[in-house]
Amino acid sequence: MKKTLFDKVWDSHVVRRIDQGPDVLFIDRHMIHEVTSPVAFLGLKNRNLSVLYPERTFATADHNTPTLNQHLPVADPLSRNQLKALEENATAHGISYWGLGHQKNGIVHVVGPEYGITQPGATIVCGDSHTSTHGAFGAIAFGIGTSEVEMVLATQCIMQPKPKKMRITINGKLNHGVTPKDVALYIISKLTTSGATGYFVEYAGEVFQQLSMEGRMTVCNLSIEMGARGGMIAPDEKTFTYIKGREFTPKGADWDKAMKYWSTLHTDEGAAFDKEITFDGSDIDPMITFGTNPGMGMSITKAIPKAELMEGGAATYKKSLDYMGYSEGETMLGKPIDYVFIGSCTNGRIEDFRAFAQVVKGHKKNENVTAWLVPGSHKVLNAIKEEGLLEIFEAADFKLREPGCSACLAMNDDKIPAGKYAVSTSNRNFEGRQGPGARTLLASPLVAAAAAITGKITDPRTLI
Amino acid sequence: MAYDSFHILQSTAVPLPIENVDTDQIIPARFLKATERKGFGDNLFRDWRYNQDDTPKTDFVLNNATYSGKILIGGHNFGSGSSREHAAWAIYDYGFRCVVSSFFADIFRNNCLNIGVLPVQVSPSFLATLFHAIETDPSAELLVDLPQQTVTLKATGQSEPFEINSYKKENLLNGYDDIDYLNNIKPEIVNFAAQTPL
Ligand code: SF4
């Protein structure tokens, strides 16, 4: 039978099929962080269970961590307590733990690929919806809830019905100034935030083939924002070159064996999808969001659509624009902004900082803008220094912070104040996502950089 | 053992006719710092429910004594966003046992089922009927019948079937959870793992 990439990976991990019920799916690799794991460990304790395969779980601290003065004790007692719980649980169960200050520490979806934990053909889960990031390597990767974290710790399996399959094909060439983030925001704006709910997506076509591994990660990362369980891209030479020699990838004869399996990981010609969607790469512009969900995005040059053109409730749409302080029909270009945030598991990798540097080089940060530059990991931080990007940033009056989730979710100290506008390279513009009352505009590192030096929404193509 | 079993629920309902209610609204991230599953109900819909000075926002439905009950009715695409099970915990802890909507986000639906909250998906027109009925008469009761897989508006008898896979249904009826199941097939899993290198 002809199989899709998704079928191949899923089917080879089914321990048992339950009639009229979910599949029991074996999980190769499990990542945990401090927020969604403590209650799972508590559950194990209450049931008197141990961790079945501690070598298959990896722990990092990211959501709660401060991005300044990481050498000092964490000030917020609740955050400190949660970080301590992770450390204690990981240590007690023999799980590798890369806590605050550890050289391998960083955002869970940034460090996984960096150290080769992420591999083609693997099943990867984490109690975080952006686990979909790892699909860039041809893995099945998705976010789970805390009950499921407990299941994976105890049994290395979860129980899920097999999702339906969708393929999104984009051929053609991307225009100047259009980044992987714009591709993802474009897709979500077309499909809406629930357009792929119930599906697992495969991204195919020239545009994705041409993307770097980091670009593919950005696209797969945002799969969840259209409701998909996850998204994946067939592994190719780029994938193999990226992972070769990393700490947790196979070596020697094991590598050759793995390569044999990995080279089978593509959708067979003629395999069926439940839904196929096609776009043209040349239709995509630099994007920006104007509302309170990631589907409310558009070309940066366009005007905010009228309520009557929106599917679904006009009331919800208006509530959203009210929150943003925007009106139908307004153009986004030229609107003033207060904050810029570059970072997160979506755009906190070295290529994102290179893109940011490309725009700000030779300019100065606008004095009305507060900018937070937050690398996704220590590895990224070190690369920023080694490549000389730090000098470019400092010359332009930007400061670099230490790695963590930072302003992506308003759980640590980095919160956007109420009413302020933030151009963010992160993934969610929900009400209050970056702090109570904060107004988030999602965009690429190029758009963020252009906003940071001009103090307003600016088409980055005018600067590069 | 894992949670209270669910059979038939007859209750008034709290209407929240907003679309795309995301998990950051259900429980904002700054309230996710607990290491135990306790007290999340107090912060359910925190920023819609309270002003920044912690005084209640009088126009939000949870602050309106007219509406109460164990059923929450939400707009299309309820529970989108993050995988935080805390959202389902907050709903449970506040006292809801069932959420009705015309569409649920995947992870949220799973999380609910895993802790014994029943997500009931109805047609958009039935959802509109329910919102209208409750707006007209806040004391209107719904009957959610899991064995029969139906949801009924008591006053008029209008009813709709809902779907749930038979495995999850069995779990909810008995208060079992997936860990109970997986523990029972551990030898099979260990066997499988032996053939699956890291
Ligand atoms: S950066 Fe944001 S989305 Fe990514 S793991 Fe951290 S909080 Fe989640």
XYZ file of C-alpha atoms and ligand atoms in Angstrom, chain A residues 33 62-63 107-109 128-130 221 343-346 404-406 408-409 426-428 433, ligand 1:
31
model
C 10.279 21.460 31.139
C 12.974 27.596 29.964
C 9.488 29.024 30.584
C 14.230 26.590 25.010
C 13.163 22.991 24.766
C 12.469 23.128 21.016
C 4.192 22.087 25.052
C 2.193 22.641 21.900
C 5.120 23.932 19.839
C 6.666 25.266 14.886
C 13.333 35.245 20.347
C 11.210 32.171 21.238
C 11.184 28.665 19.787
C 9.730 30.148 16.604
C 14.813 31.461 27.709
C 11.188 31.727 26.575
C 11.170 35.330 27.779
C 6.743 34.721 24.506
C 4.366 33.901 27.341
C 7.077 34.626 18.781
C 3.996 32.589 17.960
C 0.914 33.823 19.778
C -0.150 36.408 26.021
S 9.254 30.036 23.451
Fe 7.072 30.297 23.802
S 6.046 28.754 22.587
Fe 8.211 28.229 22.671
S 8.371 26.755 24.348
Fe 8.746 28.783 25.194
S 6.761 29.538 25.877
Fe 6.374 27.783 24.534
